[in-house]
Short mmCIF file of C-alpha atoms in Angstrom, two decimals:
data_model
loop_
_atom_site.label_atom_id
_atom_site.label_comp_id
_atom_site.label_asym_id
_atom_site.label_seq_id
_atom_site.Cartn_x
_atom_site.Cartn_y
_atom_site.Cartn_z
CA MET A 15 -49.96 19.21 11.14
CA LYS A 16 -48.78 22.99 10.66
CA MET A 17 -47.58 23.03 14.07
CA LYS A 18 -45.63 19.76 13.68
CA SER A 19 -43.86 21.00 10.81
CA ILE A 20 -42.82 24.12 12.31
CA TYR A 21 -41.60 22.09 15.48
CA ILE A 22 -39.43 19.99 13.09
CA THR A 23 -37.87 22.82 11.37
CA ILE A 24 -36.98 24.27 14.75
CA LEU A 25 -35.31 21.14 15.74
CA LEU A 26 -33.41 20.95 12.77
CA PHE A 27 -31.82 24.22 13.13
CA ALA A 28 -30.96 23.08 16.90
CA PHE A 29 -29.30 20.11 15.25
CA VAL A 30 -27.13 21.92 12.59
CA PRO A 31 -23.36 22.01 13.74
CA LYS A 32 -22.11 25.16 15.11
CA MET A 33 -19.81 25.18 12.10
CA PHE A 34 -20.12 28.89 11.53
CA SER A 35 -19.29 30.12 15.06
CA GLN A 36 -16.28 27.64 15.38
CA GLU A 37 -12.43 28.26 14.50
CA VAL A 38 -11.41 27.02 11.67
CA LEU A 39 -8.33 24.51 11.75
CA SER A 40 -6.09 24.95 8.72
CA LEU A 41 -4.25 21.76 7.42
CA GLU A 42 -0.99 23.50 8.03
CA ASP A 43 -1.77 24.42 11.60
CA ALA A 44 -3.01 20.58 12.19
CA VAL A 45 0.26 19.02 11.02
CA LYS A 46 2.29 21.65 12.98
CA ILE A 47 0.41 20.52 16.08
CA ALA A 48 0.82 16.79 15.12
CA LEU A 49 4.76 17.23 14.76
CA GLU A 50 4.83 18.91 18.22
CA ASN A 51 2.16 16.60 20.21
CA ASN A 52 2.06 13.21 18.42
CA TYR A 53 3.25 10.54 20.81
CA GLU A 54 4.68 8.17 18.11
CA ILE A 55 6.84 11.31 16.41
CA ARG A 56 7.79 12.16 20.07
CA ILE A 57 9.14 8.68 20.71
CA SER A 58 10.78 8.64 17.43
CA LYS A 59 12.84 11.87 18.12
CA ASN A 60 13.94 10.40 21.56
CA ASP A 61 15.02 7.16 19.68
CA LEU A 62 16.97 9.36 17.30
CA SER A 63 18.44 11.02 20.02
CA ILE A 64 19.60 7.76 21.71
CA ASP A 65 21.22 7.02 18.32
CA LYS A 66 23.02 10.25 18.48
CA THR A 67 24.37 9.75 21.78
CA ASN A 68 25.74 6.47 21.11
CA ALA A 69 27.49 7.57 17.94
CA THR A 70 30.77 8.32 19.78
CA ILE A 71 34.34 7.05 19.63
CA GLY A 72 34.15 6.15 23.39
CA ASN A 73 31.33 3.75 22.76
CA SER A 74 33.20 2.28 19.66
CA GLY A 75 36.25 1.29 21.90
CA MET A 76 38.89 3.74 20.57
CA LEU A 77 39.60 5.68 23.78
CA PRO A 78 41.60 4.39 26.96
CA LYS A 79 39.76 3.36 30.18
CA VAL A 80 40.91 4.95 33.42
CA ALA A 81 40.05 3.77 36.87
CA ALA A 82 41.17 4.49 40.45
CA ASN A 83 41.55 1.48 42.50
CA VAL A 84 41.76 0.74 46.12
CA ILE A 85 42.58 -2.78 47.50
CA ASP A 86 42.75 -3.15 51.42
CA ASN A 87 43.27 -6.78 52.84
CA ASN A 88 43.54 -7.58 56.44
CA SER A 89 43.80 -10.98 58.37
CA ILE A 90 44.25 -12.15 61.96
CA GLN A 91 45.68 -15.64 62.17
CA ASN A 92 47.38 -17.82 64.75
CA THR A 93 50.89 -17.93 63.21
CA THR A 94 54.13 -20.01 64.01
CA GLN A 95 57.22 -19.46 61.89
CA THR A 96 60.59 -21.82 61.87
CA ARG A 97 63.46 -19.60 61.10
CA SER A 98 66.59 -20.86 59.21
CA ASP A 99 68.67 -21.15 62.38
CA GLY A 100 65.96 -23.31 63.70
CA THR A 101 64.32 -21.09 66.21
CA THR A 102 60.73 -20.78 66.05
CA ALA A 103 58.44 -17.73 66.79
CA THR A 104 54.61 -18.23 67.66
CA LEU A 105 51.84 -15.41 67.87
CA ASP A 106 48.32 -15.73 68.20
CA ASN A 107 45.87 -13.17 66.75
CA ALA A 108 48.64 -11.98 64.66
CA LYS A 109 47.28 -9.11 62.56
CA ASN A 110 48.39 -8.55 58.86
CA ASN A 111 47.26 -5.91 56.48
CA SER A 112 47.99 -4.39 53.24
CA LEU A 113 46.65 -1.46 51.25
CA THR A 114 47.29 -0.72 47.80
CA TYR A 115 45.76 2.27 45.90
CA GLY A 116 46.17 4.00 42.50
CA VAL A 117 45.43 5.04 39.02
CA GLY A 118 45.39 2.51 36.43
CA LEU A 119 45.06 2.71 32.46
CA ASP A 120 43.92 0.04 29.91
CA TRP A 121 43.83 0.82 26.22
CA THR A 122 43.17 -1.21 23.35
CA VAL A 123 45.39 0.27 20.63
CA PHE A 124 44.55 -2.49 18.08
CA ASP A 125 41.91 -4.92 17.69
CA GLY A 126 41.94 -5.85 13.91
CA LEU A 127 40.15 -2.28 13.02
CA ARG A 128 37.04 -3.73 14.97
CA MET A 129 36.69 -0.49 16.77
CA PHE A 130 36.74 1.57 13.56
CA ALA A 131 34.16 -0.65 11.89
CA ARG A 132 32.02 -0.19 15.24
CA TYR A 133 32.17 3.63 14.96
CA ASP A 134 30.97 3.49 11.63
CA GLN A 135 28.18 1.31 12.29
CA LEU A 136 27.06 3.45 14.98
CA LYS A 137 27.03 6.51 12.63
CA VAL A 138 24.91 4.21 10.16
CA LEU A 139 22.33 3.36 13.16
CA GLN A 140 22.14 7.10 13.50
CA LYS A 141 21.33 7.69 9.91
CA LEU A 142 18.86 4.86 9.99
CA GLY A 143 17.21 6.52 13.18
CA GLU A 144 16.57 9.59 10.90
CA ALA A 145 15.15 7.58 8.09
CA GLU A 146 12.73 6.02 10.71
CA LEU A 147 11.88 9.52 12.12
CA LYS A 148 11.43 10.68 8.66
CA LEU A 149 9.03 7.78 8.03
CA THR A 150 7.25 8.36 11.21
CA ILE A 151 6.82 11.96 10.39
CA ILE A 152 5.50 11.25 6.63
CA THR A 153 3.18 8.55 7.93
CA LYS A 154 1.63 11.12 10.52
CA ILE A 155 1.28 13.76 8.14
CA SER A 156 -0.44 11.34 5.99
CA ASP A 157 -2.89 10.33 8.76
CA VAL A 158 -3.64 13.97 9.41
CA THR A 159 -3.98 15.02 6.03
CA SER A 160 -6.34 12.00 5.12
CA THR A 161 -8.37 12.65 8.10
CA TYR A 162 -8.64 16.19 7.67
CA TYR A 163 -9.85 15.97 4.14
CA ASP A 164 -12.16 13.05 5.32
CA LEU A 165 -13.89 15.81 7.46
CA VAL A 166 -13.83 18.34 4.59
CA GLN A 167 -15.94 15.78 2.59
CA GLN A 168 -18.30 15.14 5.51
CA GLN A 169 -18.71 18.46 6.05
CA GLN A 170 -19.89 18.89 2.57
CA GLN A 171 -22.05 16.24 2.72
CA LEU A 172 -23.82 17.59 5.96
CA SER A 173 -24.30 20.67 4.05
CA ALA A 174 -25.99 18.70 1.13
CA MET A 175 -28.09 16.95 3.57
CA ASP A 176 -28.96 20.04 5.25
CA THR A 177 -29.98 21.52 1.83
CA THR A 178 -32.31 18.21 1.01
CA ILE A 179 -34.02 18.80 4.66
CA VAL A 180 -34.76 22.28 3.86
CA ILE A 181 -36.29 21.08 0.44
CA SER A 182 -38.02 18.35 2.19
CA ASN A 183 -39.54 20.64 4.72
CA GLN A 184 -40.80 22.86 1.69
CA ARG A 185 -42.40 19.87 0.31
CA VAL A 186 -44.20 19.17 3.68
CA GLN A 187 -45.57 22.77 3.87
CA LEU A 188 -46.66 22.69 0.17
CA ALA A 189 -48.66 19.57 0.75
CA GLN A 190 -49.99 20.54 3.88
CA ASN A 191 -51.35 24.00 2.03
CA ARG A 192 -52.59 21.57 -0.93
CA TYR A 193 -54.30 19.20 1.63
CA THR A 194 -56.07 22.33 3.46
CA ILE A 195 -57.58 23.59 0.12
CA GLY A 196 -58.67 20.20 -1.02
CA LYS A 197 -56.17 19.75 -3.90
CA ALA A 198 -54.22 16.83 -2.17
CA SER A 199 -54.85 13.80 -0.29
CA LYS A 200 -53.90 13.13 3.38
CA LEU A 201 -51.53 10.45 1.91
CA GLU A 202 -49.48 12.96 0.16
CA VAL A 203 -48.93 15.01 3.50
CA LEU A 204 -47.98 11.63 5.32
CA ASN A 205 -45.70 10.84 2.57
CA ALA A 206 -43.97 14.14 2.69
CA GLN A 207 -43.48 13.82 6.39
CA VAL A 208 -41.95 10.27 6.21
CA ASP A 209 -39.49 11.50 3.65
CA LEU A 210 -38.48 14.48 5.91
CA ASN A 211 -38.03 12.16 8.90
CA THR A 212 -35.89 9.90 6.69
CA ASP A 213 -33.83 12.77 5.80
CA THR A 214 -33.57 13.94 9.30
CA THR A 215 -32.32 10.42 10.38
CA MET A 216 -29.58 10.41 7.49
CA TYR A 217 -28.61 14.00 8.79
CA LEU A 218 -28.22 12.99 12.13
CA ARG A 219 -26.11 9.64 11.21
CA GLN A 220 -23.92 11.86 9.19
CA LYS A 221 -23.50 14.27 11.97
CA GLU A 222 -22.63 11.62 14.56
CA LEU A 223 -19.73 10.49 12.09
CA TYR A 224 -18.58 13.86 11.60
CA ALA A 225 -18.25 14.28 15.39
CA ASN A 226 -16.45 11.06 15.88
CA THR A 227 -13.81 11.70 13.06
CA LYS A 228 -13.12 15.11 14.73
CA THR A 229 -12.35 13.16 17.78
CA LEU A 230 -10.21 10.81 15.72
CA LEU A 231 -8.16 13.92 14.47
CA ASN A 232 -7.88 15.22 17.80
CA GLN A 233 -6.30 12.01 18.98
CA ILE A 234 -3.86 11.92 16.07
CA LEU A 235 -3.01 15.53 17.17
CA ALA A 236 -2.50 14.41 20.77
CA ARG A 237 -4.77 17.01 22.17
CA ASP A 238 -8.04 17.13 24.19
CA ALA A 239 -10.43 14.81 22.26
CA LYS A 240 -13.14 17.44 23.08
CA THR A 241 -11.60 20.30 21.18
CA ASP A 242 -14.13 21.58 19.03
CA PHE A 243 -13.26 23.07 15.44
CA LYS A 244 -14.23 23.26 11.92
CA VAL A 245 -12.22 22.70 8.87
CA ILE A 246 -12.10 24.27 5.29
CA GLU A 247 -14.98 23.96 3.01
CA THR A 248 -13.18 22.84 -0.36
CA ILE A 249 -10.70 19.85 -1.46
CA THR A 250 -8.14 20.92 -3.83
CA VAL A 251 -6.49 18.30 -5.70
CA ASP A 252 -2.99 18.59 -7.23
CA GLU A 253 -3.48 17.35 -11.06
CA LYS A 254 0.05 17.78 -12.20
CA LEU A 255 1.59 14.62 -10.69
CA LEU A 256 3.78 12.68 -13.08
CA LEU A 257 4.89 9.04 -12.63
CA ALA A 258 8.47 9.45 -13.73
CA GLU A 259 8.84 12.27 -11.58
CA LEU A 260 7.30 10.27 -8.50
CA THR A 261 9.67 7.25 -9.53
CA THR A 262 12.73 9.39 -9.41
CA LEU A 263 11.87 10.82 -6.13
CA ALA A 264 10.96 7.59 -4.45
CA GLU A 265 14.20 5.97 -5.42
CA LYS A 266 16.15 8.86 -3.62
CA GLN A 267 14.17 9.60 -0.73
CA ASN A 268 11.65 7.01 0.23
CA PRO A 269 12.31 6.21 3.83
CA GLN A 270 11.74 2.59 3.72
CA LEU A 271 14.00 1.87 0.60
CA GLU A 272 16.42 4.16 2.62
CA ALA A 273 16.32 2.12 5.69
CA GLN A 274 16.87 -1.04 3.71
CA VAL A 275 20.01 0.18 2.33
CA LEU A 276 21.29 1.49 5.58
CA ASN A 277 20.45 -1.85 7.15
CA LYS A 278 22.67 -3.56 4.23
CA ARG A 279 25.47 -1.09 5.31
CA ILE A 280 24.80 -1.95 8.87
CA ALA A 281 25.29 -5.83 8.03
CA GLU A 282 28.66 -5.13 6.01
CA LEU A 283 30.02 -3.21 9.01
CA GLN A 284 28.95 -6.06 11.32
CA LEU A 285 30.70 -8.62 8.93
CA LYS A 286 33.89 -6.40 9.08
CA GLN A 287 33.81 -6.56 12.91
CA ILE A 288 33.59 -10.33 13.02
CA LYS A 289 36.53 -10.57 10.48
CA SER A 290 38.65 -8.52 12.94
CA ASP A 291 38.75 -11.40 15.21
CA ARG A 292 41.45 -13.13 12.74
CA TYR A 293 43.87 -10.35 13.92
CA PRO A 294 45.64 -9.94 17.24
CA VAL A 295 44.35 -7.59 20.08
CA VAL A 296 47.05 -5.34 21.57
CA ARG A 297 46.49 -3.67 25.05
CA LEU A 298 48.56 -1.17 26.55
CA ASN A 299 48.32 -1.06 30.44
CA SER A 300 49.98 1.08 33.03
CA ALA A 301 49.39 2.22 36.65
CA TYR A 302 50.89 4.52 39.50
CA ASN A 303 50.14 2.77 42.78
CA PHE A 304 50.77 3.40 46.49
CA THR A 305 51.20 0.20 48.67
CA GLU A 306 51.61 -0.11 52.36
CA SER A 307 51.74 -3.22 54.43
CA GLU A 308 51.99 -4.15 58.07
CA SER A 309 52.85 -7.58 59.79
CA SER A 310 52.77 -8.54 63.51
CA LEU A 311 55.04 -11.40 62.98
CA GLY A 312 57.95 -11.37 60.49
CA PHE A 313 61.39 -9.74 59.70
CA ILE A 314 59.64 -6.83 58.11
CA ALA A 315 57.04 -5.17 60.45
CA GLN A 316 56.06 -2.41 58.12
CA SER A 317 56.60 -1.62 54.41
CA SER A 318 55.34 1.11 52.04
CA GLY A 319 56.04 1.84 48.27
CA LYS A 320 55.10 3.82 45.15
CA GLY A 321 55.83 3.82 41.47
CA LEU A 322 54.84 3.33 38.15
CA ASN A 323 54.01 -0.08 36.39
CA TYR A 324 53.38 -0.44 32.62
CA GLY A 325 53.37 -3.07 29.89
CA PHE A 326 51.23 -4.72 27.25
CA THR A 327 49.44 -7.93 26.37
CA ALA A 328 48.64 -9.32 22.78
CA THR A 329 46.50 -12.06 22.15
CA LEU A 330 45.66 -14.00 18.86
CA ASN A 331 43.04 -16.39 18.30
CA LEU A 332 44.44 -19.77 17.11
CA PHE A 333 41.43 -22.20 17.32
CA ASP A 334 37.97 -21.68 18.70
CA GLY A 335 36.08 -24.80 17.54
CA PHE A 336 35.64 -23.29 14.03
CA ASN A 337 33.39 -20.74 15.69
CA GLN A 338 34.97 -17.84 13.75
CA ARG A 339 34.28 -19.55 10.16
CA ARG A 340 30.76 -19.84 11.32
CA ASN A 341 30.25 -16.42 12.36
CA GLU A 342 31.67 -14.79 9.26
CA LYS A 343 29.40 -17.35 7.21
CA VAL A 344 26.22 -16.30 8.85
CA ALA A 345 27.37 -12.62 8.73
CA LYS A 346 27.74 -12.91 4.90
CA LEU A 347 24.29 -14.56 4.71
CA LEU A 348 23.00 -11.56 6.61
CA VAL A 349 24.29 -9.18 4.19
CA ASP A 350 22.77 -11.05 1.07
CA ASN A 351 19.56 -10.93 2.84
CA THR A 352 19.79 -7.42 3.12
CA THR A 353 20.48 -7.12 -0.65
CA ILE A 354 17.53 -9.34 -1.30
CA ALA A 355 15.33 -7.29 0.94
CA ILE A 356 16.27 -3.76 -1.06
CA ALA A 357 15.69 -5.56 -4.40
CA GLN A 358 12.21 -6.62 -2.92
CA GLN A 359 11.49 -3.20 -1.58
CA ASN A 360 12.38 -1.52 -4.63
CA GLN A 361 10.07 -3.87 -6.67
CA GLN A 362 7.19 -3.21 -4.09
CA LEU A 363 7.84 0.29 -4.36
CA GLN A 364 7.56 0.30 -7.99
CA THR A 365 4.46 -1.66 -8.16
CA THR A 366 2.77 0.45 -5.65
CA LEU A 367 3.36 3.52 -7.37
CA LEU A 368 2.32 2.36 -10.63
CA THR A 369 -1.13 1.00 -9.28
CA SER A 370 -1.42 4.08 -7.21
CA PHE A 371 -0.72 6.43 -10.17
CA GLN A 372 -3.47 4.64 -12.16
CA THR A 373 -6.01 5.00 -9.32
CA TYR A 374 -5.01 8.52 -9.22
CA LEU A 375 -5.80 9.14 -12.95
CA THR A 376 -9.10 7.46 -12.50
CA ASN A 377 -10.15 9.46 -9.44
CA LEU A 378 -9.34 12.62 -11.54
CA GLU A 379 -11.74 11.73 -14.56
CA LEU A 380 -14.31 10.56 -11.81
CA THR A 381 -13.96 14.03 -10.20
CA LYS A 382 -14.69 15.64 -13.51
CA LEU A 383 -17.57 13.41 -14.25
CA GLU A 384 -19.24 13.88 -11.04
CA GLN A 385 -18.87 17.55 -11.10
CA ARG A 386 -20.87 17.57 -14.29
CA ASN A 387 -23.34 15.01 -12.90
CA GLU A 388 -24.11 17.38 -9.78
CA ALA A 389 -24.55 20.23 -12.08
CA ILE A 390 -27.06 18.21 -14.17
CA ALA A 391 -28.51 16.94 -10.80
CA LYS A 392 -29.26 20.52 -9.49
CA GLN A 393 -30.66 21.61 -12.80
CA ASN A 394 -33.17 19.01 -12.86
CA LEU A 395 -33.96 19.34 -9.39
CA ASP A 396 -34.67 23.08 -10.01
CA ILE A 397 -36.97 22.43 -12.72
CA THR A 398 -38.92 19.63 -10.98
CA LEU A 399 -39.27 21.76 -7.89
CA GLU A 400 -40.97 24.45 -9.95
CA LYS A 401 -43.33 22.13 -11.46
CA PHE A 402 -43.93 20.29 -8.34
CA ARG A 403 -44.97 23.89 -6.71
CA ILE A 404 -47.50 24.10 -9.51
CA GLY A 405 -48.62 20.60 -9.17
CA THR A 406 -47.58 19.29 -12.70
CA VAL A 407 -45.45 16.66 -11.36
CA PRO A 408 -46.40 13.94 -9.15
CA THR A 409 -44.61 13.43 -5.62
CA ILE A 410 -42.54 10.44 -6.55
CA GLU A 411 -41.15 12.22 -9.29
CA PHE A 412 -40.03 14.95 -7.36
CA ARG A 413 -38.89 12.79 -4.46
CA THR A 414 -36.74 10.93 -7.29
CA ALA A 415 -35.01 14.23 -8.53
CA GLN A 416 -34.28 15.43 -4.91
CA LEU A 417 -32.49 12.02 -4.09
CA ASN A 418 -30.73 12.11 -7.43
CA TYR A 419 -29.42 15.49 -6.45
CA ILE A 420 -28.42 14.47 -2.81
CA ASN A 421 -26.61 11.39 -4.14
CA ALA A 422 -24.98 13.40 -6.89
CA LYS A 423 -23.68 15.67 -4.18
CA VAL A 424 -22.42 13.02 -2.07
CA ARG A 425 -20.87 11.24 -4.91
CA ASN A 426 -18.94 14.41 -6.21
CA SER A 427 -17.54 15.12 -2.49
CA ASN A 428 -16.63 11.43 -2.22
CA ALA A 429 -14.69 11.47 -5.67
CA GLN A 430 -12.87 14.33 -4.85
CA PHE A 431 -11.89 13.00 -1.44
CA GLN A 432 -10.78 9.87 -2.97
CA ALA A 433 -8.72 11.86 -5.71
CA LYS A 434 -7.03 13.47 -2.78
CA LEU A 435 -6.21 10.36 -1.05
CA SER A 436 -4.63 9.23 -4.12
CA GLU A 437 -2.50 12.52 -4.22
CA ILE A 438 -1.37 11.79 -0.61
CA ALA A 439 -0.58 8.16 -1.13
CA LEU A 440 1.70 9.12 -4.09
CA LYS A 441 3.43 11.63 -2.36
CA GLU A 442 3.91 9.80 0.52
CA LEU A 443 5.56 6.89 -1.49
CA ALA A 444 7.78 9.36 -2.94
CA GLY A 445 8.83 10.72 0.28
CA ASN A 446 7.67 14.19 -0.68
CA LEU A 447 4.64 14.56 1.40
CA SER A 448 4.68 18.30 2.37
CA LEU A 449 2.55 21.43 2.58
#
């Protein structure tokens, strides 16, 4: 039995994570890697680049269009011509061709100010892209931070379980020694061994969860899933958050609320563009062309010319089956919907802030309670362990003290983690999640 206990001890050390030989990944480095590598952030950055590229006066229709044109027409015909003097001329396979080439300009100089509204809309779409990128970045920072501190608390729990395994192993040794000298029964040794095996099983399950969570963080960081690392050992919670300050920040910089405000502006500019259809559209056009033509039959066998053409066109919609009125009505309703969406988003933001802040306060109180509870459980375990060594307390009482201690450490670690999650959620809502 003694050799078996030694074997279990060696086995446990083999299973202990290689945390002390691994490089420590700081939260700052994790966020930096995510900002550089995360796929969603990279896609969102490209989307913003597209919006910036589209926000030009040329895309809005303010600039003229200049095009080079070449028109070449050829024909082969059997032709008969009757002249005014009554004579006729006939030619089979008569060839005719004409060639026109030049440069033309087409410029819309007035369209009811639609082009200006379109340009403003493109610039607002760029701002919307910036808000969406900000939302993506804040969301990913939140994901990285939450997963990171999840690893911290799991690492703490692994350490706590490692401690209880050491204690359980000591208990097996004590039971074995007492059994050897005849002061304990075989049942006491077996019970100690079963409890040690139970603690080992819990440790291995926790170790599996820890490894899987590291893989998840590597996925968020968009790097090799097998990259090994360890995290810091403590969780520090910001206990100075104030609801009034968070509310003020959220009203100014919450990206989701900002996006709704921008959507309203986009809808207003869309309405402005639709209203422009009530006004005339004026276009200037000009061209400088060269022409050449040849004819096998006729008074003119060959001709050529060059010169400037210019003019303008103006169109005004007088009646389109009441579509203009319908389009304006729909556009106004869309503006009303964006106004409602802003109010809805603002109310949802206020509600979420209030409930999240209350959860934050509760979690802060729980961290203090669990810290005190862990200290009491540790003191109780130390006293019980000393009494167990001298044989003045039964095994079940010692096991109860041991489990109370490990549970207190786990609850304390979890309370700190939940408080940190509350802090992260509040800062994310306020659009102020940073390092």
